[in-house]
């Protein structure tokens, strides 16, 4: 049997911002609804209800001196430091984000040069054939970068690709919108390398869908809900209920389709690594996924979670989760050689993607 090329994760890294923001931070905030009406519930009640619905009790924000490209660089540094390669050997650096650099003092998005170009420069890589580019694809952007890397590696055109997910949502969330409590900052990175193998290993299959016809604007940019906020800054807005319904209906189907494409039964899945968007929503997605296989309850511990203490950092949630698990920093959660993992994400677009990955038996 002849060997084939597969895409294998050989190193990971992440950056968790140092500012820990608990739900108490929002108790004195004046929140408004989409119609500009101030919510009349006590702040403590709003915060407690929020935690019940989302399971988020705290999140991380960057310090004022840092931007998205900075924390993406930190995650890239960490991944490369844990690898055995010369960074000059990288064929691609793909950076997933959605808002570019937004400074602490100016809400204007700065995306020129690309964040990938800035990170490559910060790393000091001289090789002109290390191609650096950005990928805005909503929250599924990092996983879509992994999918693109897989095409490059399987084709034989590339041997080493660094995929980074970095976001600073704290600076694009409306301080007067309850949904701002969901959002967090962070960065994660993975190094993918081409490996020859007689048996399937690494990325087995993947799938992506974009439902723009009816759902393109469930996540969008808009002005503050506070009618007295006179600046014309644009903030991230979402139709929470419709998004929840969309995710519950489509994400389990997308994951099942990817597993079937890979020929992997649900019983063989060791871990489901899902975008850390909202704890209760992710629980419901997982339960519906297993229900598609007539399994009433998912296996205990099959879906590791970080959203309760890291919040929703968009493209950073999956690579950060993976890095924490591989480095033994997530309590009671490990990844073993031979495990079959499923990655999945949903976000603005609306976009959904999934990847089935088999951990190599040998490093």
PDB file of N, CA, C and O in Angstrom, residues 13-60:
ATOM      1  N   UNK A  13       0.271  26.632  20.425  1.00  0.00           N
ATOM      2  CA  UNK A  13       0.594  27.707  21.359  1.00  0.00           C
ATOM      3  C   UNK A  13      -0.623  28.584  21.568  1.00  0.00           C
ATOM      4  O   UNK A  13      -1.541  28.589  20.750  1.00  0.00           O
ATOM      5  N   UNK A  14      -0.648  29.324  22.654  1.00  0.00           N
ATOM      6  CA  UNK A  14      -1.773  30.231  22.906  1.00  0.00           C
ATOM      7  C   UNK A  14      -1.333  31.394  23.775  1.00  0.00           C
ATOM      8  O   UNK A  14      -0.263  31.362  24.389  1.00  0.00           O
ATOM      9  N   UNK A  15      -2.171  32.412  23.799  1.00  0.00           N
ATOM     10  CA  UNK A  15      -1.952  33.549  24.681  1.00  0.00           C
ATOM     11  C   UNK A  15      -3.270  33.894  25.352  1.00  0.00           C
ATOM     12  O   UNK A  15      -4.270  34.178  24.679  1.00  0.00           O
ATOM     13  N   UNK A  16      -3.286  33.836  26.678  1.00  0.00           N
ATOM     14  CA  UNK A  16      -4.450  34.226  27.463  1.00  0.00           C
ATOM     15  C   UNK A  16      -4.171  35.596  28.073  1.00  0.00           C
ATOM     16  O   UNK A  16      -3.220  35.748  28.850  1.00  0.00           O
ATOM     17  N   UNK A  17      -4.948  36.607  27.728  1.00  0.00           N
ATOM     18  CA  UNK A  17      -4.720  37.942  28.284  1.00  0.00           C
ATOM     19  C   UNK A  17      -4.724  37.928  29.818  1.00  0.00           C
ATOM     20  O   UNK A  17      -5.344  37.070  30.453  1.00  0.00           O
ATOM     21  N   UNK A  18      -4.058  38.905  30.401  1.00  0.00           N
ATOM     22  CA  UNK A  18      -3.843  38.906  31.844  1.00  0.00           C
ATOM     23  C   UNK A  18      -4.979  39.547  32.639  1.00  0.00           C
ATOM     24  O   UNK A  18      -5.092  39.320  33.845  1.00  0.00           O
ATOM     25  N   UNK A  19      -5.832  40.321  31.979  1.00  0.00           N
ATOM     26  CA  UNK A  19      -6.938  40.975  32.691  1.00  0.00           C
ATOM     27  C   UNK A  19      -8.120  40.006  32.801  1.00  0.00           C
ATOM     28  O   UNK A  19      -8.712  39.612  31.797  1.00  0.00           O
ATOM     29  N   UNK A  20      -8.468  39.652  34.020  1.00  0.00           N
ATOM     30  CA  UNK A  20      -9.612  38.766  34.269  1.00  0.00           C
ATOM     31  C   UNK A  20     -10.819  39.633  34.611  1.00  0.00           C
ATOM     32  O   UNK A  20     -10.810  40.386  35.587  1.00  0.00           O
ATOM     33  N   UNK A  21     -11.864  39.512  33.788  1.00  0.00           N
ATOM     34  CA  UNK A  21     -13.067  40.325  33.966  1.00  0.00           C
ATOM     35  C   UNK A  21     -14.208  39.411  34.404  1.00  0.00           C
ATOM     36  O   UNK A  21     -14.708  38.595  33.627  1.00  0.00           O
ATOM     37  N   UNK A  22     -14.641  39.535  35.656  1.00  0.00           N
ATOM     38  CA  UNK A  22     -15.742  38.716  36.161  1.00  0.00           C
ATOM     39  C   UNK A  22     -17.078  39.369  35.821  1.00  0.00           C
ATOM     40  O   UNK A  22     -17.141  40.541  35.409  1.00  0.00           O
ATOM     41  N   UNK A  23     -18.157  38.634  36.035  1.00  0.00           N
ATOM     42  CA  UNK A  23     -19.487  39.187  35.760  1.00  0.00           C
ATOM     43  C   UNK A  23     -19.821  40.377  36.660  1.00  0.00           C
ATOM     44  O   UNK A  23     -20.647  41.217  36.301  1.00  0.00           O
ATOM     45  N   UNK A  24     -19.171  40.450  37.825  1.00  0.00           N
ATOM     46  CA  UNK A  24     -19.393  41.589  38.722  1.00  0.00           C
ATOM     47  C   UNK A  24     -19.015  42.909  38.059  1.00  0.00           C
ATOM     48  O   UNK A  24     -19.546  43.965  38.412  1.00  0.00           O
ATOM     49  N   UNK A  25     -18.119  42.833  37.091  1.00  0.00           N
ATOM     50  CA  UNK A  25     -17.672  44.031  36.367  1.00  0.00           C
ATOM     51  C   UNK A  25     -18.846  44.748  35.702  1.00  0.00           C
ATOM     52  O   UNK A  25     -18.800  45.975  35.500  1.00  0.00           O
ATOM     53  N   UNK A  26     -19.909  44.008  35.368  1.00  0.00           N
ATOM     54  CA  UNK A  26     -21.017  44.567  34.583  1.00  0.00           C
ATOM     55  C   UNK A  26     -22.222  44.957  35.438  1.00  0.00           C
ATOM     56  O   UNK A  26     -23.214  45.454  34.898  1.00  0.00           O
ATOM     57  N   UNK A  27     -22.140  44.744  36.733  1.00  0.00           N
ATOM     58  CA  UNK A  27     -23.307  44.956  37.594  1.00  0.00           C
ATOM     59  C   UNK A  27     -23.799  46.406  37.571  1.00  0.00           C
ATOM     60  O   UNK A  27     -25.008  46.665  37.609  1.00  0.00           O
ATOM     61  N   UNK A  28     -22.893  47.355  37.470  1.00  0.00           N
ATOM     62  CA  UNK A  28     -23.290  48.768  37.478  1.00  0.00           C
ATOM     63  C   UNK A  28     -23.472  49.352  36.076  1.00  0.00           C
ATOM     64  O   UNK A  28     -23.695  50.564  35.922  1.00  0.00           O
ATOM     65  N   UNK A  29     -23.406  48.498  35.053  1.00  0.00           N
ATOM     66  CA  UNK A  29     -23.517  48.971  33.669  1.00  0.00           C
ATOM     67  C   UNK A  29     -24.965  49.300  33.308  1.00  0.00           C
ATOM     68  O   UNK A  29     -25.896  48.574  33.692  1.00  0.00           O
ATOM     69  N   UNK A  30     -25.163  50.376  32.559  1.00  0.00           N
ATOM     70  CA  UNK A  30     -26.490  50.716  32.037  1.00  0.00           C
ATOM     71  C   UNK A  30     -26.685  49.987  30.710  1.00  0.00           C
ATOM     72  O   UNK A  30     -26.048  50.315  29.705  1.00  0.00           O
ATOM     73  N   UNK A  31     -27.540  48.956  30.721  1.00  0.00           N
ATOM     74  CA  UNK A  31     -27.816  48.186  29.508  1.00  0.00           C
ATOM     75  C   UNK A  31     -29.117  48.664  28.861  1.00  0.00           C
ATOM     76  O   UNK A  31     -30.086  49.013  29.556  1.00  0.00           O
ATOM     77  N   UNK A  32     -29.122  48.628  27.523  1.00  0.00           N
ATOM     78  CA  UNK A  32     -30.297  49.034  26.744  1.00  0.00           C
ATOM     79  C   UNK A  32     -30.670  47.918  25.782  1.00  0.00           C
ATOM     80  O   UNK A  32     -29.817  47.109  25.392  1.00  0.00           O
ATOM     81  N   UNK A  33     -31.947  47.881  25.381  1.00  0.00           N
ATOM     82  CA  UNK A  33     -32.359  46.922  24.357  1.00  0.00           C
ATOM     83  C   UNK A  33     -32.185  47.536  22.980  1.00  0.00           C
ATOM     84  O   UNK A  33     -31.750  48.691  22.846  1.00  0.00           O
ATOM     85  N   UNK A  34     -32.521  46.763  21.938  1.00  0.00           N
ATOM     86  CA  UNK A  34     -32.306  47.221  20.562  1.00  0.00           C
ATOM     87  C   UNK A  34     -33.136  48.448  20.223  1.00  0.00           C
ATOM     88  O   UNK A  34     -32.816  49.191  19.287  1.00  0.00           O
ATOM     89  N   UNK A  35     -34.197  48.679  20.990  1.00  0.00           N
ATOM     90  CA  UNK A  35     -35.036  49.844  20.743  1.00  0.00           C
ATOM     91  C   UNK A  35     -34.587  51.085  21.482  1.00  0.00           C
ATOM     92  O   UNK A  35     -35.241  52.140  21.400  1.00  0.00           O
ATOM     93  N   UNK A  36     -33.482  50.982  22.221  1.00  0.00           N
ATOM     94  CA  UNK A  36     -32.955  52.131  22.939  1.00  0.00           C
ATOM     95  C   UNK A  36     -33.561  52.333  24.310  1.00  0.00           C
ATOM     96  O   UNK A  36     -33.371  53.390  24.928  1.00  0.00           O
ATOM     97  N   UNK A  37     -34.276  51.319  24.820  1.00  0.00           N
ATOM     98  CA  UNK A  37     -34.896  51.410  26.130  1.00  0.00           C
ATOM     99  C   UNK A  37     -33.979  50.799  27.189  1.00  0.00           C
ATOM    100  O   UNK A  37     -33.485  49.674  27.011  1.00  0.00           O
ATOM    101  N   UNK A  38     -33.788  51.523  28.274  1.00  0.00           N
ATOM    102  CA  UNK A  38     -32.915  51.010  29.325  1.00  0.00           C
ATOM    103  C   UNK A  38     -33.579  49.836  30.044  1.00  0.00           C
ATOM    104  O   UNK A  38     -34.786  49.883  30.359  1.00  0.00           O
ATOM    105  N   UNK A  39     -32.825  48.786  30.284  1.00  0.00           N
ATOM    106  CA  UNK A  39     -33.347  47.633  30.997  1.00  0.00           C
ATOM    107  C   UNK A  39     -33.582  48.014  32.450  1.00  0.00           C
ATOM    108  O   UNK A  39     -32.711  48.606  33.097  1.00  0.00           O
ATOM    109  N   UNK A  40     -34.770  47.680  32.965  1.00  0.00           N
ATOM    110  CA  UNK A  40     -35.122  48.115  34.312  1.00  0.00           C
ATOM    111  C   UNK A  40     -34.791  47.099  35.394  1.00  0.00           C
ATOM    112  O   UNK A  40     -35.047  47.329  36.569  1.00  0.00           O
ATOM    113  N   UNK A  41     -34.179  45.968  35.020  1.00  0.00           N
ATOM    114  CA  UNK A  41     -33.813  44.968  36.013  1.00  0.00           C
ATOM    115  C   UNK A  41     -32.528  45.384  36.733  1.00  0.00           C
ATOM    116  O   UNK A  41     -31.651  46.025  36.143  1.00  0.00           O
ATOM    117  N   UNK A  42     -32.378  45.005  37.994  1.00  0.00           N
ATOM    118  CA  UNK A  42     -31.135  45.315  38.718  1.00  0.00           C
ATOM    119  C   UNK A  42     -29.932  44.665  38.044  1.00  0.00           C
ATOM    120  O   UNK A  42     -30.046  43.555  37.479  1.00  0.00           O
ATOM    121  N   UNK A  43     -28.774  45.340  38.092  1.00  0.00           N
ATOM    122  CA  UNK A  43     -27.581  44.828  37.433  1.00  0.00           C
ATOM    123  C   UNK A  43     -27.176  43.457  37.912  1.00  0.00           C
ATOM    124  O   UNK A  43     -26.736  42.608  37.120  1.00  0.00           O
ATOM    125  N   UNK A  44     -27.314  43.202  39.217  1.00  0.00           N
ATOM    126  CA  UNK A  44     -26.945  41.891  39.757  1.00  0.00           C
ATOM    127  C   UNK A  44     -27.815  40.800  39.173  1.00  0.00           C
ATOM    128  O   UNK A  44     -27.341  39.708  38.840  1.00  0.00           O
ATOM    129  N   UNK A  45     -29.094  41.087  38.999  1.00  0.00           N
ATOM    130  CA  UNK A  45     -30.017  40.111  38.417  1.00  0.00           C
ATOM    131  C   UNK A  45     -29.666  39.835  36.960  1.00  0.00           C
ATOM    132  O   UNK A  45     -29.707  38.685  36.508  1.00  0.00           O
ATOM    133  N   UNK A  46     -29.298  40.878  36.208  1.00  0.00           N
ATOM    134  CA  UNK A  46     -28.909  40.704  34.807  1.00  0.00           C
ATOM    135  C   UNK A  46     -27.674  39.823  34.713  1.00  0.00           C
ATOM    136  O   UNK A  46     -27.607  38.899  33.896  1.00  0.00           O
ATOM    137  N   UNK A  47     -26.686  40.071  35.572  1.00  0.00           N
ATOM    138  CA  UNK A  47     -25.445  39.297  35.543  1.00  0.00           C
ATOM    139  C   UNK A  47     -25.688  37.837  35.921  1.00  0.00           C
ATOM    140  O   UNK A  47     -25.135  36.921  35.304  1.00  0.00           O
ATOM    141  N   UNK A  48     -26.519  37.621  36.935  1.00  0.00           N
ATOM    142  CA  UNK A  48     -26.809  36.250  37.366  1.00  0.00           C
ATOM    143  C   UNK A  48     -27.579  35.483  36.297  1.00  0.00           C
ATOM    144  O   UNK A  48     -27.300  34.302  36.046  1.00  0.00           O
ATOM    145  N   UNK A  49     -28.542  36.142  35.670  1.00  0.00           N
ATOM    146  CA  UNK A  49     -29.312  35.495  34.604  1.00  0.00           C
ATOM    147  C   UNK A  49     -28.412  35.168  33.419  1.00  0.00           C
ATOM    148  O   UNK A  49     -28.521  34.092  32.808  1.00  0.00           O
ATOM    149  N   UNK A  50     -27.509  36.081  33.107  1.00  0.00           N
ATOM    150  CA  UNK A  50     -26.565  35.863  32.009  1.00  0.00           C
ATOM    151  C   UNK A  50     -25.742  34.602  32.261  1.00  0.00           C
ATOM    152  O   UNK A  50     -25.569  33.765  31.368  1.00  0.00           O
ATOM    153  N   UNK A  51     -25.227  34.438  33.475  1.00  0.00           N
ATOM    154  CA  UNK A  51     -24.410  33.267  33.788  1.00  0.00           C
ATOM    155  C   UNK A  51     -25.231  31.988  33.701  1.00  0.00           C
ATOM    156  O   UNK A  51     -24.741  30.960  33.227  1.00  0.00           O
ATOM    157  N   UNK A  52     -26.491  32.035  34.136  1.00  0.00           N
ATOM    158  CA  UNK A  52     -27.360  30.867  34.032  1.00  0.00           C
ATOM    159  C   UNK A  52     -27.552  30.436  32.576  1.00  0.00           C
ATOM    160  O   UNK A  52     -27.545  29.248  32.252  1.00  0.00           O
ATOM    161  N   UNK A  53     -27.695  31.412  31.693  1.00  0.00           N
ATOM    162  CA  UNK A  53     -27.974  31.127  30.277  1.00  0.00           C
ATOM    163  C   UNK A  53     -26.729  30.677  29.524  1.00  0.00           C
ATOM    164  O   UNK A  53     -26.789  29.785  28.674  1.00  0.00           O
ATOM    165  N   UNK A  54     -25.587  31.280  29.837  1.00  0.00           N
ATOM    166  CA  UNK A  54     -24.382  31.050  29.024  1.00  0.00           C
ATOM    167  C   UNK A  54     -23.305  30.210  29.698  1.00  0.00           C
ATOM    168  O   UNK A  54     -22.392  29.721  29.040  1.00  0.00           O
ATOM    169  N   UNK A  55     -23.359  30.094  31.028  1.00  0.00           N
ATOM    170  CA  UNK A  55     -22.349  29.442  31.859  1.00  0.00           C
ATOM    171  C   UNK A  55     -21.054  30.246  31.968  1.00  0.00           C
ATOM    172  O   UNK A  55     -20.067  29.785  32.536  1.00  0.00           O
ATOM    173  N   UNK A  56     -21.043  31.471  31.445  1.00  0.00           N
ATOM    174  CA  UNK A  56     -19.850  32.315  31.502  1.00  0.00           C
ATOM    175  C   UNK A  56     -19.847  33.097  32.815  1.00  0.00           C
ATOM    176  O   UNK A  56     -20.794  33.834  33.109  1.00  0.00           O
ATOM    177  N   UNK A  57     -18.781  32.933  33.588  1.00  0.00           N
ATOM    178  CA  UNK A  57     -18.650  33.684  34.840  1.00  0.00           C
ATOM    179  C   UNK A  57     -17.528  34.716  34.780  1.00  0.00           C
ATOM    180  O   UNK A  57     -17.517  35.670  35.542  1.00  0.00           O
ATOM    181  N   UNK A  58     -16.567  34.501  33.841  1.00  0.00           N
ATOM    182  CA  UNK A  58     -15.482  35.462  33.647  1.00  0.00           C
ATOM    183  C   UNK A  58     -14.901  35.305  32.255  1.00  0.00           C
ATOM    184  O   UNK A  58     -15.159  34.322  31.558  1.00  0.00           O
ATOM    185  N   UNK A  59     -14.113  36.295  31.860  1.00  0.00           N
ATOM    186  CA  UNK A  59     -13.472  36.292  30.551  1.00  0.00           C
ATOM    187  C   UNK A  59     -12.163  37.076  30.660  1.00  0.00           C
ATOM    188  O   UNK A  59     -11.879  37.703  31.683  1.00  0.00           O
ATOM    189  N   UNK A  60     -11.356  37.065  29.589  1.00  0.00           N
ATOM    190  CA  UNK A  60     -10.062  37.767  29.582  1.00  0.00           C
ATOM    191  C   UNK A  60     -10.104  38.926  28.596  1.00  0.00           C
ATOM    192  O   UNK A  60     -10.608  38.778  27.473  1.00  0.00           O
TER     193      UNK A  60
END
